[in-house]
CSV table of C-alpha atoms in Angstrom, one decimal:
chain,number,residue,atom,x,y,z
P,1,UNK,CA,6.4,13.7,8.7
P,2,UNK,CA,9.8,14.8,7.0
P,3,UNK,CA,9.7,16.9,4.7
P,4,UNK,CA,10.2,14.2,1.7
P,5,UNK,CA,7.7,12.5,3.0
P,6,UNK,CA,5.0,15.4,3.3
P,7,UNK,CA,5.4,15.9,-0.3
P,8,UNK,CA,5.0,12.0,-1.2
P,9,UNK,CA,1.9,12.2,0.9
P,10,UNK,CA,0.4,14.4,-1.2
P,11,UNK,CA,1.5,13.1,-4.6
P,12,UNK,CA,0.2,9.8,-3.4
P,13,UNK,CA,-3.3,11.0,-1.6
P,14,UNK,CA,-4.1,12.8,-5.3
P,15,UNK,CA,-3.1,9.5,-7.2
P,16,UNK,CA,-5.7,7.6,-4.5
P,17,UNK,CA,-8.0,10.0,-5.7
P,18,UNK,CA,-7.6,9.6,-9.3
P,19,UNK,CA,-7.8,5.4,-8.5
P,20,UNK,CA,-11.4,6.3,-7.3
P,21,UNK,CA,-12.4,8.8,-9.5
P,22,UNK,CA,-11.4,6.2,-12.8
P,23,UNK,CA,-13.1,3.5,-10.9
P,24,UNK,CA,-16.3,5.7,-11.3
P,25,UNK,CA,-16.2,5.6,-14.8
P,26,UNK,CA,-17.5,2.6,-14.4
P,27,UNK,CA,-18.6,1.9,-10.7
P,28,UNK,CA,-22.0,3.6,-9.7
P,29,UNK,CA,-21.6,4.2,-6.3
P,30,UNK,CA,-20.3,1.9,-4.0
P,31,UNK,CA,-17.5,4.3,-3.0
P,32,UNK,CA,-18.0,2.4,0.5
P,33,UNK,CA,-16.5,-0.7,-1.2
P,34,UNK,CA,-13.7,1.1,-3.2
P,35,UNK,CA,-12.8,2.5,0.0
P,36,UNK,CA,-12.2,-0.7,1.5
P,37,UNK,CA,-10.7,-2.5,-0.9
P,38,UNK,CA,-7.7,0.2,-1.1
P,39,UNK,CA,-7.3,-0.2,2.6
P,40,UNK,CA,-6.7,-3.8,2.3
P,41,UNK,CA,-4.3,-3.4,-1.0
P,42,UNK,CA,-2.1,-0.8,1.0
P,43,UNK,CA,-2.0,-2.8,4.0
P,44,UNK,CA,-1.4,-6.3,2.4
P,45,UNK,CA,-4.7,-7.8,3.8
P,46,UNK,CA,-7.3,-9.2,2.1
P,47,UNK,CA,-11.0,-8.9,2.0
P,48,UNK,CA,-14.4,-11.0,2.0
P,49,UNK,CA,-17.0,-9.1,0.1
P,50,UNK,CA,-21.0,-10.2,1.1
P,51,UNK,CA,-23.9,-8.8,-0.5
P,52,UNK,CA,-26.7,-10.0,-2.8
P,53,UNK,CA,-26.3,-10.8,-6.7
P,54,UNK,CA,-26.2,-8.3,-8.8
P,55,UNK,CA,-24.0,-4.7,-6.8
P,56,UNK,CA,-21.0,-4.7,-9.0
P,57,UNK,CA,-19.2,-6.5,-6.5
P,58,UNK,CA,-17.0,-8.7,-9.6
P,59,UNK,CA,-16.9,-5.6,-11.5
P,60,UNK,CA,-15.9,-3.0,-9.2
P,61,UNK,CA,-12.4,-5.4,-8.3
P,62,UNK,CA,-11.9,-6.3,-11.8
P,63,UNK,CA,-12.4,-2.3,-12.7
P,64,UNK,CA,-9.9,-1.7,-10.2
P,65,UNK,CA,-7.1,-4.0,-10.8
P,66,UNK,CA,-7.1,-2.8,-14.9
P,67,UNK,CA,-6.6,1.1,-13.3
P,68,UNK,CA,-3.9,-0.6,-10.8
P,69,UNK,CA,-2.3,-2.4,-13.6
P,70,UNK,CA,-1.8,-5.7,-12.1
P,71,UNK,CA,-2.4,-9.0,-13.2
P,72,UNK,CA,-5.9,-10.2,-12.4
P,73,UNK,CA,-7.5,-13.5,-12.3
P,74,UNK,CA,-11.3,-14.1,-12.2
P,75,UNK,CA,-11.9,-17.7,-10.4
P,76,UNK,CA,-15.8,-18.5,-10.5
P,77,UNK,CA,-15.9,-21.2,-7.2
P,78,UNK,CA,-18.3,-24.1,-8.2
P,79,UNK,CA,-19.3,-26.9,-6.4
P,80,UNK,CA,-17.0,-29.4,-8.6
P,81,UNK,CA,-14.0,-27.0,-8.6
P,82,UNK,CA,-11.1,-28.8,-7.1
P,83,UNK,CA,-7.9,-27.4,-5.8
P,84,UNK,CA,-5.8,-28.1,-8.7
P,85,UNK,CA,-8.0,-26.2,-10.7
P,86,UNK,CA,-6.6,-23.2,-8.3
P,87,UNK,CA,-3.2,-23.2,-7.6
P,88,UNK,CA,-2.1,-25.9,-10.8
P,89,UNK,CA,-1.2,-29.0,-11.2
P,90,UNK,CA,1.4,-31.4,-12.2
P,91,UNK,CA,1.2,-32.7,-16.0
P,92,UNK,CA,2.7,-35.1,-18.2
P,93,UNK,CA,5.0,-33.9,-21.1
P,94,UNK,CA,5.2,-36.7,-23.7
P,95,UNK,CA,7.9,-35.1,-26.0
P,96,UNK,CA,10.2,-34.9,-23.0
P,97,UNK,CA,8.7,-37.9,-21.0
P,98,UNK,CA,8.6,-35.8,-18.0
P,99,UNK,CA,6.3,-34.3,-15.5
P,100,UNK,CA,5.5,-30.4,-15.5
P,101,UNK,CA,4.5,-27.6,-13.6
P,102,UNK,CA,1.7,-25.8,-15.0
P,103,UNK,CA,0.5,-22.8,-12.9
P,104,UNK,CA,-3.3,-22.3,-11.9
P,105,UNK,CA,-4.5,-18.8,-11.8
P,106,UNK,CA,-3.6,-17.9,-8.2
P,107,UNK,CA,-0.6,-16.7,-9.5
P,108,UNK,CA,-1.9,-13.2,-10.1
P,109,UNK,CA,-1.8,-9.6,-8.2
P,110,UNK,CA,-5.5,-9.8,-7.6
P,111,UNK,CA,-7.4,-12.6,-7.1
P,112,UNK,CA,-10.9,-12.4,-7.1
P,113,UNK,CA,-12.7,-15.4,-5.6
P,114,UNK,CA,-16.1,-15.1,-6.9
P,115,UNK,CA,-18.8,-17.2,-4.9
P,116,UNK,CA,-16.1,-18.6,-2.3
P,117,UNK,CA,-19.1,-19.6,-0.7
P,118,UNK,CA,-19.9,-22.0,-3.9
P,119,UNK,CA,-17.5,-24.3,-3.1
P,120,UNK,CA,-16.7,-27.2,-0.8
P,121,UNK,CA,-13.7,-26.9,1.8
P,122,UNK,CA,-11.5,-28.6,0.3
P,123,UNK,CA,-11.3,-25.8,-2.0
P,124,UNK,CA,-12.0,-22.9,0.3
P,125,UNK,CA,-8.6,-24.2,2.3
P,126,UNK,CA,-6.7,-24.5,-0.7
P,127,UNK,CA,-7.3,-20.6,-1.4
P,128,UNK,CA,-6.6,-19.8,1.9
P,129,UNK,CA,-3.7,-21.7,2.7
P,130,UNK,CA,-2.0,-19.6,-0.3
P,131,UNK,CA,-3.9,-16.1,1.4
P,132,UNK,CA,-1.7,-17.5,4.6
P,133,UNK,CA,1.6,-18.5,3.4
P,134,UNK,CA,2.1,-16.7,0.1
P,135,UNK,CA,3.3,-19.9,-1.3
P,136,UNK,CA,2.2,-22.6,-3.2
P,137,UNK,CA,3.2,-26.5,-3.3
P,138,UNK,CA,2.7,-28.0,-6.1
P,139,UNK,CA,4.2,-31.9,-6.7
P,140,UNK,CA,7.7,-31.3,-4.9
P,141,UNK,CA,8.1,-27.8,-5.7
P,142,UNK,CA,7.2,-24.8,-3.6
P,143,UNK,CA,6.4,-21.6,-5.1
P,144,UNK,CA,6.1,-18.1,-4.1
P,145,UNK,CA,3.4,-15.8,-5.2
P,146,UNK,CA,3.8,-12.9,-6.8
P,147,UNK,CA,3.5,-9.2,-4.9
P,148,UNK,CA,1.5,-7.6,-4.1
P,149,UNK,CA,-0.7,-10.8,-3.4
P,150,UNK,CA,-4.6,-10.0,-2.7
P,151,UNK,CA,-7.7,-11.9,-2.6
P,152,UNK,CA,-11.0,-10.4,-3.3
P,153,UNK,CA,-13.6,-12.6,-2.4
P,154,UNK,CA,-17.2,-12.6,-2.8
P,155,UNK,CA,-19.8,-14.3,-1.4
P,156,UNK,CA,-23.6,-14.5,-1.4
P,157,UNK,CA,-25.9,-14.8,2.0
P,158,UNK,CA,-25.5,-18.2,3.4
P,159,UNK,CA,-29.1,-18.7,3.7
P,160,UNK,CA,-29.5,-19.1,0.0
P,161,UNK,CA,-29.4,-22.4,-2.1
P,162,UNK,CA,-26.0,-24.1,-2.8
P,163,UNK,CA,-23.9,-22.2,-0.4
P,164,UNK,CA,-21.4,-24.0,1.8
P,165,UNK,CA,-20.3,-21.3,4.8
P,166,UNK,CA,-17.0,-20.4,5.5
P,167,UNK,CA,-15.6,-21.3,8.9
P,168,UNK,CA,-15.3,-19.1,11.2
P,169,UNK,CA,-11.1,-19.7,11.6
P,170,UNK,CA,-11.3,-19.1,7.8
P,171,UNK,CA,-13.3,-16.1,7.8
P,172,UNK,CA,-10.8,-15.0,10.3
P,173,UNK,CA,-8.0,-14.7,7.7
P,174,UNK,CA,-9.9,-12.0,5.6
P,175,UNK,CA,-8.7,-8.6,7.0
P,176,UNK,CA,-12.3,-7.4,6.6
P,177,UNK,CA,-15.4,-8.5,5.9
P,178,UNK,CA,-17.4,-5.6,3.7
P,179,UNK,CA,-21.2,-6.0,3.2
P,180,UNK,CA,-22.1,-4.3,0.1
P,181,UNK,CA,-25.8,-2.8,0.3
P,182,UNK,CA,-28.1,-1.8,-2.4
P,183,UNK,CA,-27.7,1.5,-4.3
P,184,UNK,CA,-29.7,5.1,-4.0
P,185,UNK,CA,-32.4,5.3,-6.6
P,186,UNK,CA,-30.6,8.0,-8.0
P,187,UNK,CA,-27.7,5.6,-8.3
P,188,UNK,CA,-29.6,2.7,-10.1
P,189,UNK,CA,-31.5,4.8,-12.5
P,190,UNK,CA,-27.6,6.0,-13.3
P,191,UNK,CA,-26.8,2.2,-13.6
P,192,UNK,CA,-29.7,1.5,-15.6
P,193,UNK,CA,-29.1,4.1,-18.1
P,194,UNK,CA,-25.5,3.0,-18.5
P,195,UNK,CA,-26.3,-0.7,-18.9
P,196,UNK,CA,-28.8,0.0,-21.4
P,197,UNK,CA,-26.4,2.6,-23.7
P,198,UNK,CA,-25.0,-0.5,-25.5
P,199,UNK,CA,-21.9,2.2,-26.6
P,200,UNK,CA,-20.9,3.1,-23.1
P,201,UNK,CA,-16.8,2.8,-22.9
P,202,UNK,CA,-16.2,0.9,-19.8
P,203,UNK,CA,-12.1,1.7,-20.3
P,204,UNK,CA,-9.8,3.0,-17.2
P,205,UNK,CA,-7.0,4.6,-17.4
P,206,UNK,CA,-3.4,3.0,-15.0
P,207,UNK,CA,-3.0,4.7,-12.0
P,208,UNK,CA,-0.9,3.7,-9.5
P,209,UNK,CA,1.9,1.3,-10.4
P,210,UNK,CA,3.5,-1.3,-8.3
P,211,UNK,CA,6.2,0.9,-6.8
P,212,UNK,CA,4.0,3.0,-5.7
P,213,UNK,CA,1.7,0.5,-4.2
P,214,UNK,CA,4.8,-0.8,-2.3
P,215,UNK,CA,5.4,2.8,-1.7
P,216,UNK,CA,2.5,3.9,0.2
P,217,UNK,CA,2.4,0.7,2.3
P,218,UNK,CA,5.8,1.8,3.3
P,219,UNK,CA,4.0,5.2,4.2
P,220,UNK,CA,1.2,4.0,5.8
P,221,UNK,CA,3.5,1.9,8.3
P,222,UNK,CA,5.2,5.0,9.2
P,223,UNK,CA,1.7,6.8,10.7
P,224,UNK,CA,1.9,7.2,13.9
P,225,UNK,CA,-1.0,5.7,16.7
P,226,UNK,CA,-0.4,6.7,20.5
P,227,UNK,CA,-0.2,4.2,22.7
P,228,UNK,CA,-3.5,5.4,24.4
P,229,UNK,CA,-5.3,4.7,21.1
P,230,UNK,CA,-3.3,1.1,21.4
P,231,UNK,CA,-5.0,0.4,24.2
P,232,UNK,CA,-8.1,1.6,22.9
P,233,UNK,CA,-8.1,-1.0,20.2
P,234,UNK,CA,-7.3,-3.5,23.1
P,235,UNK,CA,-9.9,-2.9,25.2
P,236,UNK,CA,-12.1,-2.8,22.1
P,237,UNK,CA,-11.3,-6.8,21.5
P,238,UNK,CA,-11.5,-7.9,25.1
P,239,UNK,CA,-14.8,-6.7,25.7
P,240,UNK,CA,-16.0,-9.1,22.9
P,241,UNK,CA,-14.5,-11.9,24.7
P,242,UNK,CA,-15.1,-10.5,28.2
P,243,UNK,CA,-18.4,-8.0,28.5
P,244,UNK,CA,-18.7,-8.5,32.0
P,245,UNK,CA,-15.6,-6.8,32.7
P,246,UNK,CA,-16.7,-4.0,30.8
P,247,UNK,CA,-20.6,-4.4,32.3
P,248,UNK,CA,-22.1,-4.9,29.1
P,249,UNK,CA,-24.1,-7.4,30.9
P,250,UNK,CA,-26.7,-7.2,28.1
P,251,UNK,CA,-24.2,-8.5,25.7
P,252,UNK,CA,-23.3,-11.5,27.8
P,253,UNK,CA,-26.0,-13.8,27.1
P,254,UNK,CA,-25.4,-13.4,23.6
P,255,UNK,CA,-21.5,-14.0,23.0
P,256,UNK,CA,-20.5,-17.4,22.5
P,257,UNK,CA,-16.8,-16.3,21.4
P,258,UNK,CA,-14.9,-13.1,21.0
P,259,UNK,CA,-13.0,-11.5,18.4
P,260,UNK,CA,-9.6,-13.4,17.7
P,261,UNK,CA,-6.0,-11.1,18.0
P,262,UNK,CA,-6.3,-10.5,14.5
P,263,UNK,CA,-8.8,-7.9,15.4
P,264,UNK,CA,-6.3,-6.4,17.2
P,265,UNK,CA,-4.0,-6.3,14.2
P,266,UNK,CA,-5.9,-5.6,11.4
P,267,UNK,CA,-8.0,-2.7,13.2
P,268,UNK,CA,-4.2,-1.5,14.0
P,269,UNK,CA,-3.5,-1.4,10.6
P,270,UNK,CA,-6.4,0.3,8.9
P,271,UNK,CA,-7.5,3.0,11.2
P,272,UNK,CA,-3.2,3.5,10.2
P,273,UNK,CA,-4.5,3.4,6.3
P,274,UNK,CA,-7.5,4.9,6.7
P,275,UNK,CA,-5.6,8.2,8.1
P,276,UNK,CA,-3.5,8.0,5.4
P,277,UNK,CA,-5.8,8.3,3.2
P,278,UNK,CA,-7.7,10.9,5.0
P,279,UNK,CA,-4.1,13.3,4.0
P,280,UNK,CA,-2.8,12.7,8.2
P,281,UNK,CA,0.4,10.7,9.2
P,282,UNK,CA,-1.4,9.9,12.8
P,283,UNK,CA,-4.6,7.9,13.8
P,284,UNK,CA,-7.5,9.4,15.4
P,285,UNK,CA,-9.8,7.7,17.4
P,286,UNK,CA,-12.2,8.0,14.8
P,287,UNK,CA,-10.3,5.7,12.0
P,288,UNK,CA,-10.8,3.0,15.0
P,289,UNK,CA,-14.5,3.4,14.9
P,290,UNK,CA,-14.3,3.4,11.4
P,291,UNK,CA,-13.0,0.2,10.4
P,292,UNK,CA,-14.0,-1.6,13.9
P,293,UNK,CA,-16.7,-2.7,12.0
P,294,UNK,CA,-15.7,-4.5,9.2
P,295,UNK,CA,-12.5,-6.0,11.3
P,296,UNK,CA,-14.7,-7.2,14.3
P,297,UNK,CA,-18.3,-8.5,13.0
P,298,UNK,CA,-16.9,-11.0,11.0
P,299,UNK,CA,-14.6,-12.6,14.0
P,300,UNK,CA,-17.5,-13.0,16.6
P,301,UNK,CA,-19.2,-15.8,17.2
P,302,UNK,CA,-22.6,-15.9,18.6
P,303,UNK,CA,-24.8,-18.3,20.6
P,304,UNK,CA,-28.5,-19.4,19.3
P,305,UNK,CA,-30.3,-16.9,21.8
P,306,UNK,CA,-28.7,-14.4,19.8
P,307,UNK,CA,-30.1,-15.7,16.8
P,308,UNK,CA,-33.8,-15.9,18.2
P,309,UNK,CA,-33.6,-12.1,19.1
P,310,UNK,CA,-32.3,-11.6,15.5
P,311,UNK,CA,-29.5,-10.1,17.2
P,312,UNK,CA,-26.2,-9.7,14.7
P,313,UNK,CA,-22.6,-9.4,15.4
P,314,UNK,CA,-22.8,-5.7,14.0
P,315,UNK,CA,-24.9,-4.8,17.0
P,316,UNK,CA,-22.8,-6.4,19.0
P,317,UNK,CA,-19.8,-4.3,18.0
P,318,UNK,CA,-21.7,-0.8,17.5
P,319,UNK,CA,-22.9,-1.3,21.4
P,320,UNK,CA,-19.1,-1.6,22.6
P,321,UNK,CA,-18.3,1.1,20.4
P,322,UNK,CA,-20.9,3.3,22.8
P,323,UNK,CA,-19.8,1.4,25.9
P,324,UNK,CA,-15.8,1.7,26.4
P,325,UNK,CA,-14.0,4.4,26.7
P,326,UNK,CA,-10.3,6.0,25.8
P,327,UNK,CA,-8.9,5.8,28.3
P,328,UNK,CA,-6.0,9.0,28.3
């Protein structure tokens, strides 16, 4: 790095450490999940949260956008939510005998899509189309969103009541897909005494601003990844789609589709975030391994022989993490 830039590392790295120490104000745990969601804010991508009710999933983005400073929009997905209820509609100003724009909430910083998996697709491809495009349509007009522009989204198992499942090209779109587990039992007797002190200050203090969010993207596209780790990230793709190139013979039976280039690309970009953050301007072959994943599991598609011998995409990608090599 130049020398300018050594020094805005290191400015920046202690202000990402200040966003996660004022998150824990507030956050028990879940550092994991903190973790991930700064990856995806510094490298514009967005990210699909899955875990049971009740981790601090909604809290821990809403915690994090007041100590970022954005705007933030909370949009609880319902069965009878329709798209204009998301991105605005189109209404009829009597004074003026006109029609008007009025916004829906997606015109926010941070939008945190709680349930996604509550509502119909309709909806679901209403939120993503704007995750795509960054703009909006609304009657004739076409607007863009603000920047940064992130979705959060949340979701529940599918196999519990109400749910409609995300396609899998949908689920694509989401730079990672996070499952949040339960906390330590050290952690949730924390939790619990917090709950219960009905005085307990759940404010933050600002951070990071939006220059310097722009900022450290800027950074983080500057860290550098060899071209033998390129081809590391490669092979780590293909032999989702491929195994038998890559004798994993085992894994065969169970692949009905491979990981989309988007693996490719988002692993690309944050192993490059995740050394960033680590206070290097290069990627190691362990910021791969790191983040393959919650890039990969999410973007493989298995058979129904998979699913009779329980196995699960993660197993899928933690046995090709074994299995191929770097190749110098």
């Amino acid at each position: 790095m130049e020398a300018v830039t050594v020094e805005k590392h290191q400015e920046h790295k202690e202000k990402i450490r200040q966003v996660i120490s004022e998150v824990g104000k507030v956050v028990v745990g879940q550092e994991y999940m903190v973790n991930r969601l700064l990856v995806g804010l510094f490298t514009n991508g967005h990210i699909l949260l899955e875990g049971v009710p009740g981790l601090a999933k909604t809290l821990t983005i809403s915690t994090l956008a007041k100590v970022l400073h954005l705007d933030f929009q909370r949009i609880q997905f319902t069965p009878d939510l329709l798209p204009a209820d998301l991105v605005g509609t189109m209404i009829y100003n009597q004074k003026d005998a006109k029609f008007e724009v009025k916004k829906g909430p997606i015109f926010a910083n941070i939008i945190l899509a709680d349930e996604i998996n509550r509502s119909p697709a309709k909806v679901q491809s209403a939120l993503l189309e704007a995750m795509q495009e960054k703009t909006v349509t609304i009657g004739e007009t076409t607007f863009k969103l603000d920047k940064p522009f992130l979705v959060m989204a949340t979701q529940n198992p599918v196999d519990q009541e109400g749910t409609y499942p995300l396609p899998e090209a949908q689920v694509d779109r989401f730079m990672m897909k996070v499952y949040v587990n339960y906390p330590t039992k050290e952690q949730e007797m924390e939790v619990m005494r917090r709950i219960s002190n009905m005085k307990f200050d759940y404010t933050v203090n600002q951070v990071l601003t939006k220059e310097d969010i722009f900022d450290i993207r800027e950074q983080v596209n500057r860290v550098k990844i060899s071209e033998s780790l390129e081809k590391y990230i490669i092979e780590l793709v293909y032999a989702t789609r491929k195994p038998l190139d890559y004798k994993l013979n085992d894994l065969a039976q169970y692949l009905q589709f491979g990981a989309s280039p988007r693996a490719s690309i988002n692993m690309n970009l944050s192993s490059k975030a995740i050394a960033y953050m680590d206070g290097r301007d290069y990627v190691l072959p362990e910021d791969i391994k790191e983040v393959a994943l919650d890039v990969m599991s999410h973007r493989i598609l298995l058979n129904y022989e998979a699913e009779a011998d329980n196995v699960k995409p993660a197993d899928i990608v933690k046995t090709i993490l074994t299995k191929v090599p770097i190749n110098k």
